[in-house]
Amino acid sequence: MGCQGVGSMDKNDRYRLSLLGEFKDRTTEADFLAENLGRSKTITAYLALICGSIFALFLANSYLTERGTLVFFRIAPLRLGLIIFSVLVFLAARAITKHTHLILVATAYQVALALTYLLTLKHYDSLNFFSILGLNVIILGIYLMPNKIALSQVVSLVFSVLFFISPIRKMNGLQAHEFRRIIAYHAILLAYCNVSCLWAGRSARQRFAANMELLQLSARDPLTGIYNRKKFDDSLDECIDSARRSGDPLSLVIFDVDDFKTINDQLGHLVGDNVLRVLAAAVRNVVRDTDIFARWGGDEFVILLPNTDLAEAERVVDRIRKSVKDLCPAAPDGITCSFGVARYEAGDSKESLVRKADDRLLQAKMGGKGRIVS
C-alpha cells in the first residue's frame, strides 16, 4: 500500500470576475488597480486637461458672441470654475499614490462635468440639437475617465435622467416622436459605452490574471506545488535586507526526509514522489501565509520565518516533525525528518545564514532520525 495523498491544491478562485468585470477577490482587485495606477492617473490627468481646454474654448466663444448679456454673466463663472477644477484635477491626479484616491478624484470630476453642463443649459431660454450633441460628448467623457464601472454608470444615468426631465424641454418645436427617438439613440449610446467599458475591463483583468499565473508557475516547484529555489533565494535577499534595517528577528529552517533513498529503492520512485507531495502539503498546513516554504532540491526543503525568533522557530519545527510521522503507511517506520534551525544575526549574509542552518542539519543527521538542532 502506498502513501495516501492529501489531494491537490484547491482551485484558485481569486481570479474570478464579477458581472461588472471586476475581480471578486478584493485583494486581487486591489493588486490589479495598484499595477495600473500609473496608466490610470495619466489618463485622468490629461483627460481633465482636454475637457478643461474644450470648456475654455466655449468660454472664449461666449465672450465673443454673448458678452454683455445676462446669460454670459451667469454661465461664465460655471465654465471658469470647471476650467480651474480641471487644472486642479490634472495636478492632483499626477501626484496620487493610492487608487482609492484616484477613484474619488475621477468621480468628483465626472459629477462636475455633468453638473456644469446642466447648470449651463438652465440659463438658456431655448436650446437646439447641439445640446443633444453636448450631452453625448459629456457621456463619452464620463466613460473615458478611468473609474469603477458602477460609479460611471450611476453618474451617467443620473445625468441623463436630469437632462431629459428638464433642459430638453427647452428645445423649440420638439415633437413627441422626436423626443422618443432621441431617448432611444441615447440609450444605444449608453449601452455601447457600458459594453465597451466592461469588455475593456474584463480583457485587462484577464491579461493581468494570465501574467500573475505565469509568474506563480515560474516560482513553483512542479512536483509539490510549493515555492522553488529561485523564489526562495529572491525572498531570502528581501527578508535579510528587511531584518537588517528593522532589527526584526528572522529564522531559517533546512530539513530533509530521513532515509529517503531507501524509500525510493524499496517502494519505488512514484511512492517517493508522493512522499514529497504529502510532506509538502502537511508542512504547508503548519507554516503561516507570510512564511516562505520552498523545495531546496531533491528531498531537501527550506522554510524562511520572518519576524520569528529561535524559540518560536523551534516550536514551529516541532509541530512539523510531529505532523509528518504517519503520512506514509507504506514506510515501515513512517516518515521522519531531520531539521537544522538558524537565526539571522547582525553581519550575516545570505550564504552565512544558509551555511549555519545546513551545518545544524548535518549535526541532526549524524545524531539520528527525527532530530532538531538549532
Tab-separated table of C-alpha atoms in Angstrom:
chain	number	residue	atom	x	y	z
A	1	MET	CA	0.000	0.000	0.000
A	2	GLY	CA	1.427	3.399	-0.995
A	3	CYS	CA	1.220	6.768	0.691
A	4	GLN	CA	-2.222	8.348	0.958
A	5	GLY	CA	-2.133	11.709	-0.808
A	6	VAL	CA	-3.748	14.695	0.819
A	7	GLY	CA	-5.128	15.954	-2.500
A	8	SER	CA	-4.047	18.629	-4.897
A	9	MET	CA	-4.227	22.293	-4.102
A	10	ASP	CA	-7.721	23.763	-4.096
A	11	LYS	CA	-8.665	25.531	-7.302
A	12	ASN	CA	-7.657	29.139	-7.137
A	13	ASP	CA	-10.756	31.328	-7.262
A	14	ARG	CA	-9.006	34.627	-6.777
A	15	TYR	CA	-9.214	35.489	-10.496
A	16	ARG	CA	-12.979	35.058	-10.892
A	17	LEU	CA	-14.708	38.102	-12.383
A	18	SER	CA	-17.998	39.678	-11.335
A	19	LEU	CA	-20.788	40.760	-13.685
A	20	LEU	CA	-19.225	44.234	-13.733
A	21	GLY	CA	-15.939	42.787	-14.972
A	22	GLU	CA	-14.025	43.263	-11.702
A	23	PHE	CA	-12.240	40.621	-9.627
A	24	LYS	CA	-14.493	39.193	-6.934
A	25	ASP	CA	-11.497	38.847	-4.633
A	26	ARG	CA	-10.851	42.284	-3.146
A	27	THR	CA	-7.133	41.698	-2.682
A	28	THR	CA	-6.708	40.689	-6.324
A	29	GLU	CA	-8.735	43.690	-7.479
A	30	ALA	CA	-6.580	45.963	-5.315
A	31	ASP	CA	-3.421	44.413	-6.810
A	32	PHE	CA	-4.756	44.963	-10.327
A	33	LEU	CA	-5.661	48.583	-9.622
A	34	ALA	CA	-2.295	49.226	-7.996
A	35	GLU	CA	-0.440	47.822	-11.010
A	36	ASN	CA	-2.459	50.035	-13.380
A	37	LEU	CA	-2.330	53.139	-11.186
A	38	GLY	CA	0.319	54.893	-13.269
A	39	ARG	CA	-1.613	54.490	-16.514
A	40	SER	CA	-4.958	55.379	-14.914
A	41	LYS	CA	-3.756	58.573	-13.290
A	42	THR	CA	-2.068	59.718	-16.518
A	43	ILE	CA	-5.320	59.226	-18.451
A	44	THR	CA	-7.293	61.030	-15.724
A	45	ALA	CA	-4.883	63.961	-15.650
A	46	TYR	CA	-4.743	64.563	-19.402
A	47	LEU	CA	-8.450	63.891	-19.961
A	48	ALA	CA	-9.205	66.586	-17.381
A	49	LEU	CA	-6.817	68.906	-19.187
A	50	ILE	CA	-8.519	68.226	-22.531
A	51	CYS	CA	-12.006	68.791	-21.092
A	52	GLY	CA	-10.842	71.978	-19.409
A	53	SER	CA	-9.430	73.209	-22.728
A	54	ILE	CA	-12.727	72.494	-24.507
A	55	PHE	CA	-14.672	74.463	-21.902
A	56	ALA	CA	-12.112	77.271	-22.248
A	57	LEU	CA	-12.918	77.405	-25.979
A	58	PHE	CA	-16.639	77.536	-25.182
A	59	LEU	CA	-15.967	80.359	-22.713
A	60	ALA	CA	-13.979	82.269	-25.337
A	61	ASN	CA	-16.757	81.789	-27.881
A	62	SER	CA	-19.349	83.019	-25.364
A	63	TYR	CA	-17.206	86.080	-24.704
A	64	LEU	CA	-17.117	86.900	-28.421
A	65	THR	CA	-20.810	86.295	-29.085
A	66	GLU	CA	-22.635	86.870	-25.792
A	67	ARG	CA	-20.547	89.281	-23.732
A	68	GLY	CA	-22.542	91.977	-22.039
A	69	THR	CA	-25.609	89.752	-21.841
A	70	LEU	CA	-27.117	88.364	-18.667
A	71	VAL	CA	-26.604	84.804	-19.944
A	72	PHE	CA	-22.856	85.364	-20.295
A	73	PHE	CA	-22.501	86.666	-16.734
A	74	ARG	CA	-24.378	83.600	-15.467
A	75	ILE	CA	-22.573	80.879	-17.409
A	76	ALA	CA	-19.057	82.376	-17.411
A	77	PRO	CA	-18.430	81.581	-13.683
A	78	LEU	CA	-19.635	77.993	-14.237
A	79	ARG	CA	-17.277	77.381	-17.137
A	80	LEU	CA	-14.419	79.203	-15.445
A	81	GLY	CA	-14.950	77.116	-12.308
A	82	LEU	CA	-14.751	73.888	-14.313
A	83	ILE	CA	-11.608	75.094	-16.077
A	84	ILE	CA	-9.925	75.769	-12.725
A	85	PHE	CA	-11.157	72.437	-11.357
A	86	SER	CA	-9.756	70.690	-14.450
A	87	VAL	CA	-6.321	72.156	-13.789
A	88	LEU	CA	-6.521	71.071	-10.138
A	89	VAL	CA	-7.529	67.530	-11.177
A	90	PHE	CA	-4.629	67.459	-13.648
A	91	LEU	CA	-2.162	68.368	-10.884
A	92	ALA	CA	-3.751	66.146	-8.223
A	93	ALA	CA	-4.044	63.047	-10.419
A	94	ARG	CA	-0.351	63.106	-11.298
A	95	ALA	CA	0.595	63.189	-7.599
A	96	ILE	CA	-1.804	60.444	-6.418
A	97	THR	CA	-0.216	57.330	-4.880
A	98	LYS	CA	-3.345	55.302	-3.989
A	99	HIS	CA	-6.000	54.116	-6.406
A	100	THR	CA	-8.794	54.773	-3.896
A	101	HIS	CA	-7.859	58.460	-4.025
A	102	LEU	CA	-7.871	58.373	-7.823
A	103	ILE	CA	-11.404	56.922	-7.793
A	104	LEU	CA	-12.575	59.812	-5.614
A	105	VAL	CA	-10.958	62.382	-7.911
A	106	ALA	CA	-12.320	60.747	-11.079
A	107	THR	CA	-15.857	60.518	-9.653
A	108	ALA	CA	-15.753	64.140	-8.487
A	109	TYR	CA	-14.676	65.253	-11.961
A	110	GLN	CA	-17.405	63.206	-13.666
A	111	VAL	CA	-20.014	64.811	-11.416
A	112	ALA	CA	-18.517	68.260	-12.074
A	113	LEU	CA	-18.755	67.761	-15.848
A	114	ALA	CA	-22.410	66.722	-15.633
A	115	LEU	CA	-23.460	69.480	-13.214
A	116	THR	CA	-21.641	72.217	-15.128
A	117	TYR	CA	-23.365	71.235	-18.348
A	118	LEU	CA	-26.817	71.001	-16.745
A	119	LEU	CA	-26.464	74.326	-14.920
A	120	THR	CA	-25.186	75.997	-18.095
A	121	LEU	CA	-28.205	74.827	-20.115
A	122	LYS	CA	-30.513	76.035	-17.345
A	123	HIS	CA	-29.607	79.658	-18.106
A	124	TYR	CA	-30.604	79.490	-21.789
A	125	ASP	CA	-34.208	80.235	-22.723
A	126	SER	CA	-34.157	77.897	-25.720
A	127	LEU	CA	-31.942	75.047	-26.911
A	128	ASN	CA	-31.237	73.257	-30.197
A	129	PHE	CA	-29.982	69.867	-31.295
A	130	PHE	CA	-26.407	70.858	-30.459
A	131	SER	CA	-27.442	70.459	-26.827
A	132	ILE	CA	-28.086	66.756	-27.546
A	133	LEU	CA	-24.623	66.519	-29.100
A	134	GLY	CA	-23.141	68.098	-25.977
A	135	LEU	CA	-24.960	65.558	-23.808
A	136	ASN	CA	-23.443	62.693	-25.781
A	137	VAL	CA	-19.957	64.204	-25.642
A	138	ILE	CA	-20.188	64.551	-21.841
A	139	ILE	CA	-21.358	60.921	-21.560
A	140	LEU	CA	-18.361	59.770	-23.611
A	141	GLY	CA	-16.082	61.849	-21.379
A	142	ILE	CA	-17.562	60.221	-18.270
A	143	TYR	CA	-16.905	56.716	-19.584
A	144	LEU	CA	-13.408	57.578	-20.811
A	145	MET	CA	-12.441	58.523	-17.249
A	146	PRO	CA	-10.695	55.558	-15.535
A	147	ASN	CA	-13.132	54.833	-12.727
A	148	LYS	CA	-15.095	51.942	-11.281
A	149	ILE	CA	-17.724	50.987	-13.859
A	150	ALA	CA	-20.539	51.110	-11.283
A	151	LEU	CA	-19.731	54.735	-10.399
A	152	SER	CA	-19.561	55.765	-14.056
A	153	GLN	CA	-22.924	54.092	-14.631
A	154	VAL	CA	-24.554	55.939	-11.730
A	155	VAL	CA	-23.187	59.343	-12.771
A	156	SER	CA	-24.133	58.901	-16.449
A	157	LEU	CA	-27.608	57.558	-15.660
A	158	VAL	CA	-28.480	60.350	-13.206
A	159	PHE	CA	-27.072	62.934	-15.631
A	160	SER	CA	-29.171	61.528	-18.498
A	161	VAL	CA	-32.374	61.400	-16.446
A	162	LEU	CA	-31.934	65.007	-15.281
A	163	PHE	CA	-31.271	66.140	-18.851
A	164	PHE	CA	-34.431	64.516	-20.205
A	165	ILE	CA	-36.529	65.834	-17.313
A	166	SER	CA	-35.637	69.499	-17.715
A	167	PRO	CA	-33.257	71.032	-20.322
A	168	ILE	CA	-34.562	69.107	-23.329
A	169	ARG	CA	-37.996	70.653	-22.783
A	170	LYS	CA	-36.495	73.961	-23.941
A	171	MET	CA	-35.921	72.686	-27.488
A	172	ASN	CA	-38.182	74.615	-29.842
A	173	GLY	CA	-40.623	72.588	-31.891
A	174	LEU	CA	-39.627	69.218	-30.444
A	175	GLN	CA	-42.238	66.642	-31.390
A	176	ALA	CA	-43.170	63.633	-29.259
A	177	HIS	CA	-41.816	61.137	-31.796
A	178	GLU	CA	-38.552	63.093	-31.984
A	179	PHE	CA	-38.287	63.057	-28.193
A	180	ARG	CA	-38.710	59.271	-28.120
A	181	ARG	CA	-36.184	58.844	-30.908
A	182	ILE	CA	-33.615	60.957	-29.052
A	183	ILE	CA	-34.101	58.842	-25.931
A	184	ALA	CA	-33.689	55.648	-27.969
A	185	TYR	CA	-30.467	56.870	-29.580
A	186	HIS	CA	-29.139	57.965	-26.210
A	187	ALA	CA	-29.976	54.568	-24.707
A	188	ILE	CA	-27.973	52.962	-27.536
A	189	LEU	CA	-25.021	55.224	-26.712
A	190	LEU	CA	-25.211	54.300	-23.015
A	191	ALA	CA	-25.388	50.606	-23.892
A	192	TYR	CA	-22.367	50.932	-26.193
A	193	CYS	CA	-20.341	52.782	-23.537
A	194	ASN	CA	-21.195	50.171	-20.900
A	195	VAL	CA	-20.388	47.191	-23.122
A	196	SER	CA	-17.158	48.814	-24.285
A	197	CYS	CA	-16.012	49.592	-20.732
A	198	LEU	CA	-16.989	46.146	-19.456
A	199	TRP	CA	-15.174	44.440	-22.318
A	200	ALA	CA	-12.045	46.559	-21.864
A	201	GLY	CA	-12.068	45.983	-18.088
A	202	ARG	CA	-12.541	42.221	-18.407
A	203	SER	CA	-9.833	41.955	-21.055
A	204	ALA	CA	-7.353	43.920	-18.952
A	205	ARG	CA	-8.069	41.782	-15.882
A	206	GLN	CA	-7.814	38.546	-17.864
A	207	ARG	CA	-4.374	39.617	-19.114
A	208	PHE	CA	-3.405	40.510	-15.538
A	209	ALA	CA	-4.596	37.102	-14.276
A	210	ALA	CA	-2.701	35.279	-17.022
A	211	ASN	CA	0.502	37.175	-16.214
A	212	MET	CA	0.118	36.511	-12.484
A	213	GLU	CA	-0.457	32.802	-13.092
A	214	LEU	CA	2.661	32.648	-15.262
A	215	LEU	CA	4.640	34.347	-12.503
A	216	GLN	CA	3.231	31.890	-9.967
A	217	LEU	CA	4.133	28.924	-12.156
A	218	SER	CA	7.664	30.223	-12.609
A	219	ALA	CA	8.015	30.422	-8.808
A	220	ARG	CA	6.538	26.966	-8.030
A	221	ASP	CA	8.028	23.507	-7.814
A	222	PRO	CA	6.060	21.344	-10.289
A	223	LEU	CA	6.037	18.225	-8.064
A	224	THR	CA	4.975	19.661	-4.696
A	225	GLY	CA	3.311	22.936	-5.675
A	226	ILE	CA	5.336	24.913	-3.137
A	227	TYR	CA	7.910	27.590	-3.964
A	228	ASN	CA	11.050	26.647	-5.852
A	229	ARG	CA	14.646	27.516	-5.033
A	230	LYS	CA	14.740	30.653	-7.181
A	231	LYS	CA	11.738	32.105	-5.371
A	232	PHE	CA	13.338	31.231	-2.040
A	233	ASP	CA	16.633	32.882	-3.000
A	234	ASP	CA	14.845	36.086	-4.008
A	235	SER	CA	12.776	36.103	-0.806
A	236	LEU	CA	15.837	35.440	1.354
A	237	ASP	CA	17.563	38.523	-0.049
A	238	GLU	CA	14.479	40.647	0.674
A	239	CYS	CA	13.981	39.277	4.198
A	240	ILE	CA	17.631	39.752	5.162
A	241	ASP	CA	17.522	43.349	3.930
A	242	SER	CA	14.326	43.927	5.919
A	243	ALA	CA	15.745	42.311	9.089
A	244	ARG	CA	18.935	44.342	8.753
A	245	ARG	CA	17.006	47.619	8.521
A	246	SER	CA	14.284	46.928	11.109
A	247	GLY	CA	16.083	44.690	13.576
A	248	ASP	CA	13.166	42.200	13.497
A	249	PRO	CA	14.055	38.528	14.097
A	250	LEU	CA	14.452	36.142	11.171
A	251	SER	CA	14.884	32.374	11.296
A	252	LEU	CA	15.760	29.784	8.663
A	253	VAL	CA	14.977	26.062	8.684
A	254	ILE	CA	16.511	23.443	6.397
A	255	PHE	CA	15.235	19.875	6.618
A	256	ASP	CA	15.134	16.666	4.639
A	257	VAL	CA	13.487	13.235	4.744
A	258	ASP	CA	15.418	10.585	6.654
A	259	ASP	CA	16.370	7.520	4.575
A	260	PHE	CA	14.623	8.893	1.506
A	261	LYS	CA	16.891	6.863	-0.776
A	262	THR	CA	15.714	3.708	0.975
A	263	ILE	CA	12.069	4.667	0.360
A	264	ASN	CA	12.827	5.160	-3.333
A	265	ASP	CA	14.782	1.887	-3.595
A	266	GLN	CA	12.293	-0.280	-1.696
A	267	LEU	CA	8.939	1.280	-2.606
A	268	GLY	CA	9.708	2.919	-5.944
A	269	HIS	CA	10.108	6.455	-7.179
A	270	LEU	CA	6.365	7.014	-7.584
A	271	VAL	CA	5.909	6.409	-3.857
A	272	GLY	CA	8.920	8.621	-3.193
A	273	ASP	CA	7.376	11.426	-5.222
A	274	ASN	CA	4.121	11.067	-3.330
A	275	VAL	CA	6.004	11.206	-0.021
A	276	LEU	CA	7.368	14.589	-1.061
A	277	ARG	CA	3.899	15.789	-2.108
A	278	VAL	CA	2.125	14.771	1.089
A	279	LEU	CA	5.027	16.061	3.187
A	280	ALA	CA	4.836	19.464	1.463
A	281	ALA	CA	1.068	19.596	1.971
A	282	ALA	CA	1.405	18.756	5.683
A	283	VAL	CA	4.070	21.405	6.256
A	284	ARG	CA	2.031	23.961	4.346
A	285	ASN	CA	-0.752	23.484	6.897
A	286	VAL	CA	1.631	24.343	9.730
A	287	VAL	CA	3.514	27.370	8.400
A	288	ARG	CA	1.955	30.816	8.114
A	289	ASP	CA	0.984	32.578	4.912
A	290	THR	CA	3.817	35.041	5.493
A	291	ASP	CA	6.425	32.266	5.721
A	292	ILE	CA	8.361	31.156	2.641
A	293	PHE	CA	8.259	27.364	2.258
A	294	ALA	CA	10.245	26.009	-0.693
A	295	ARG	CA	11.797	22.868	-2.092
A	296	TRP	CA	15.547	23.234	-1.905
A	297	GLY	CA	16.279	20.277	-4.134
A	298	GLY	CA	15.709	16.511	-4.056
A	299	ASP	CA	14.234	15.698	-0.640
A	300	GLU	CA	15.525	18.902	0.985
A	301	PHE	CA	13.195	21.746	1.965
A	302	VAL	CA	13.675	25.219	3.427
A	303	ILE	CA	11.406	27.455	5.474
A	304	LEU	CA	12.059	31.157	5.909
A	305	LEU	CA	10.333	32.541	9.013
A	306	PRO	CA	10.175	36.375	9.097
A	307	ASN	CA	9.541	38.063	12.466
A	308	THR	CA	10.266	34.768	14.222
A	309	ASP	CA	12.917	34.254	16.900
A	310	LEU	CA	14.766	30.991	17.505
A	311	ALA	CA	12.449	29.729	20.259
A	312	GLU	CA	9.320	30.214	18.150
A	313	ALA	CA	11.055	28.645	15.141
A	314	GLU	CA	11.828	25.572	17.252
A	315	ARG	CA	8.145	25.300	18.229
A	316	VAL	CA	7.088	25.505	14.561
A	317	VAL	CA	9.599	22.812	13.615
A	318	ASP	CA	8.444	20.555	16.430
A	319	ARG	CA	4.846	20.789	15.164
A	320	ILE	CA	6.061	19.872	11.678
A	321	ARG	CA	8.068	16.924	12.997
A	322	LYS	CA	5.012	15.523	14.768
A	323	SER	CA	2.656	16.119	11.823
A	324	VAL	CA	4.637	14.159	9.204
A	325	LYS	CA	5.283	10.872	11.003
A	326	ASP	CA	2.128	8.997	9.947
A	327	LEU	CA	1.793	10.381	6.427
A	328	CYS	CA	3.052	7.241	4.662
A	329	PRO	CA	1.711	3.868	5.941
A	330	ALA	CA	3.826	2.055	3.348
A	331	ALA	CA	7.023	3.146	5.074
A	332	PRO	CA	7.695	0.682	7.967
A	333	ASP	CA	8.876	3.365	10.384
A	334	GLY	CA	6.746	6.172	8.976
A	335	ILE	CA	8.292	9.410	7.773
A	336	THR	CA	10.840	11.236	9.857
A	337	CYS	CA	12.721	14.411	9.037
A	338	SER	CA	15.880	15.993	10.353
A	339	PHE	CA	15.926	19.750	10.908
A	340	GLY	CA	18.579	22.435	11.107
A	341	VAL	CA	17.444	25.803	12.506
A	342	ALA	CA	19.434	29.051	12.443
A	343	ARG	CA	18.645	32.677	13.193
A	344	TYR	CA	19.820	35.775	11.400
A	345	GLU	CA	22.436	37.755	13.307
A	346	ALA	CA	23.954	41.129	12.576
A	347	GLY	CA	26.564	40.761	9.883
A	348	ASP	CA	25.102	37.580	8.408
A	349	SER	CA	24.971	37.301	4.633
A	350	LYS	CA	22.654	35.033	2.713
A	351	GLU	CA	25.435	32.481	2.343
A	352	SER	CA	26.428	32.529	6.014
A	353	LEU	CA	22.833	32.143	7.234
A	354	VAL	CA	22.221	29.178	4.915
A	355	ARG	CA	25.556	27.654	5.958
A	356	LYS	CA	24.609	27.839	9.632
A	357	ALA	CA	21.267	26.111	9.048
A	358	ASP	CA	22.892	23.498	6.797
A	359	ASP	CA	25.599	22.731	9.385
A	360	ARG	CA	22.915	22.161	12.014
A	361	LEU	CA	21.052	19.850	9.624
A	362	LEU	CA	24.219	17.779	9.239
A	363	GLN	CA	24.522	17.595	13.032
A	364	ALA	CA	20.902	16.435	13.244
A	365	LYS	CA	21.512	13.723	10.623
A	366	MET	CA	24.573	12.471	12.476
A	367	GLY	CA	22.637	12.283	15.768
A	368	GLY	CA	19.840	10.022	14.450
A	369	LYS	CA	16.409	10.296	12.847
A	370	GLY	CA	13.787	12.934	13.525
A	371	ARG	CA	16.107	15.323	15.354
A	372	ILE	CA	16.101	19.097	15.578
A	373	VAL	CA	19.358	21.022	16.027
A	374	SER	CA	19.352	24.782	16.454
